[in-house]
CSV table of C-alpha atoms in Angstrom, one decimal:
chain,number,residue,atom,x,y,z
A,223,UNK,CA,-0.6,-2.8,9.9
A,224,UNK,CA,-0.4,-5.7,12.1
A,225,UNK,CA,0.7,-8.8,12.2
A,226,UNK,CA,-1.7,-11.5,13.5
A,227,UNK,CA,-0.5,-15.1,13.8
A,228,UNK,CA,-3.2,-18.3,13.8
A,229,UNK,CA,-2.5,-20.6,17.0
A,230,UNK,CA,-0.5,-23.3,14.7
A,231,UNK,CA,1.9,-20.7,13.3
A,232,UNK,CA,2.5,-19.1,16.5
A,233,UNK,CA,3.4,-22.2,18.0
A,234,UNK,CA,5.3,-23.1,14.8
A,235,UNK,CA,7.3,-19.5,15.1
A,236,UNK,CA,8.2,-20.0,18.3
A,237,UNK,CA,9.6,-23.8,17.5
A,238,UNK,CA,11.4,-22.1,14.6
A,239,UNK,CA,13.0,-20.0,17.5
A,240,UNK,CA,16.3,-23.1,17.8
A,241,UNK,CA,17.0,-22.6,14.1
A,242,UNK,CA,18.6,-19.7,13.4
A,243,UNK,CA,18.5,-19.4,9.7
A,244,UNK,CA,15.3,-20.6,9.5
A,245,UNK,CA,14.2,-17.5,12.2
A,246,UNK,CA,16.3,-15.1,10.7
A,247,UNK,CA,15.1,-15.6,6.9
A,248,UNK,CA,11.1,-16.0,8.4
A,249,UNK,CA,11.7,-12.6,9.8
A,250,UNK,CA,13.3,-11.3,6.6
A,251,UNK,CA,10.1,-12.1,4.9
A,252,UNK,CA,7.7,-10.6,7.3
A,253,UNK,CA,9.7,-7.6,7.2
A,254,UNK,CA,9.4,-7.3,4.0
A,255,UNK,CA,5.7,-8.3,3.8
A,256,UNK,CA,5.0,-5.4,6.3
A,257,UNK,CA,6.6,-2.9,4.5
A,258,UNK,CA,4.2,-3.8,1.6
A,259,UNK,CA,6.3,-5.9,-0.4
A,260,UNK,CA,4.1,-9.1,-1.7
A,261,UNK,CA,5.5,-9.4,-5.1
A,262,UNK,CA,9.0,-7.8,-5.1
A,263,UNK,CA,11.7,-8.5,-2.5
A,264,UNK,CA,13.0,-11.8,-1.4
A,265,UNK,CA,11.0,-14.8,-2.7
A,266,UNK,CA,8.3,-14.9,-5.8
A,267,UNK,CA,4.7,-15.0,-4.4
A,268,UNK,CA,2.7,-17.8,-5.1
A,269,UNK,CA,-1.3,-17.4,-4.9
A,270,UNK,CA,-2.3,-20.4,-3.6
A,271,UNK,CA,-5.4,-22.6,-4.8
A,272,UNK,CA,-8.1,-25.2,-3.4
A,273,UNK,CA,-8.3,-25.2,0.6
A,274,UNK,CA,-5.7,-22.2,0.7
A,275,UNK,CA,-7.4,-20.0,-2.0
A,276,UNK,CA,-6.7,-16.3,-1.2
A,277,UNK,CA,-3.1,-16.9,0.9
A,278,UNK,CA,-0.3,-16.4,-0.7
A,279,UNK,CA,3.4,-18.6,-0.2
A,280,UNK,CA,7.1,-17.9,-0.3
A,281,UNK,CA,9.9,-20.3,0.3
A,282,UNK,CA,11.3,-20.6,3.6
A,283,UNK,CA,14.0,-23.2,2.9
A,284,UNK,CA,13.4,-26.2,0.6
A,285,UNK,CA,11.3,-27.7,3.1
A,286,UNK,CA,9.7,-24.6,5.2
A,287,UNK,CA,7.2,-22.1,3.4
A,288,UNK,CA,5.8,-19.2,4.6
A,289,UNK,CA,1.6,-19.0,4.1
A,290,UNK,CA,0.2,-15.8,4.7
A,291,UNK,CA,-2.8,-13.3,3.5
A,292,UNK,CA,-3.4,-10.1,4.0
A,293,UNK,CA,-7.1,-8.7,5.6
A,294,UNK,CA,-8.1,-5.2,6.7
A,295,UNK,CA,-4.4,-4.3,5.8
A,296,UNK,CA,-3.0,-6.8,8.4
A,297,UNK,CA,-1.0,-9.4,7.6
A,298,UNK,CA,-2.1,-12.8,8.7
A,299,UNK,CA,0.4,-15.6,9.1
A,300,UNK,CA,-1.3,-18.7,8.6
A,301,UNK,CA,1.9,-21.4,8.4
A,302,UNK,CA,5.6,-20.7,8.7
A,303,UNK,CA,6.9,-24.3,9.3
A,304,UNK,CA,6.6,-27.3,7.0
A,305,UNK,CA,5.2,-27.6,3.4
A,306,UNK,CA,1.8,-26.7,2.6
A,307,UNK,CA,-0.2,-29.4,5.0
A,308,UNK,CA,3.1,-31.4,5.6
């Protein structure tokens, strides 16, 4: 499994990189998500609808989510900063 980040949530990764909690708890997630852990672990899943059909999101923080599906057994990160379209 790999993980494969769009261009936005790279670059919103690497800005997450000056807050600490916010960095550590993303890579808690993705940790988690990697070792096959959508529904269980840290956070509830939440299927997404409309434009984001087929990604799922877990909380962050109260203001930072984590959107993110899963394709050909890779996880792809699709936003890690911000709130839905915020």
């Amino acid at each position: 499994m790999y993980i494969i980040f769009s261009p936005k949530s790279w670059q919103e990764y690497i800005d997450n990189q000056s807050e600490k909690q916010l960095i550590k708890k993303t890579n808690e997630l993705i940790k988690e998500l990697m070792r096959g852990n959508n529904t269980k672990g840290t956070g509830k899943a939440e299927l997404l609808k409309h434009n984001l059909s087929g990604y799922y999101s877990k909380r962050i923080t109260e203001a930072h989510r984590l959107i993110y599906s899963f394709e050909n057994g890779d996880l792809l990160i699709y936003k890690c900063r911000g709130h839905y379209e915020n």
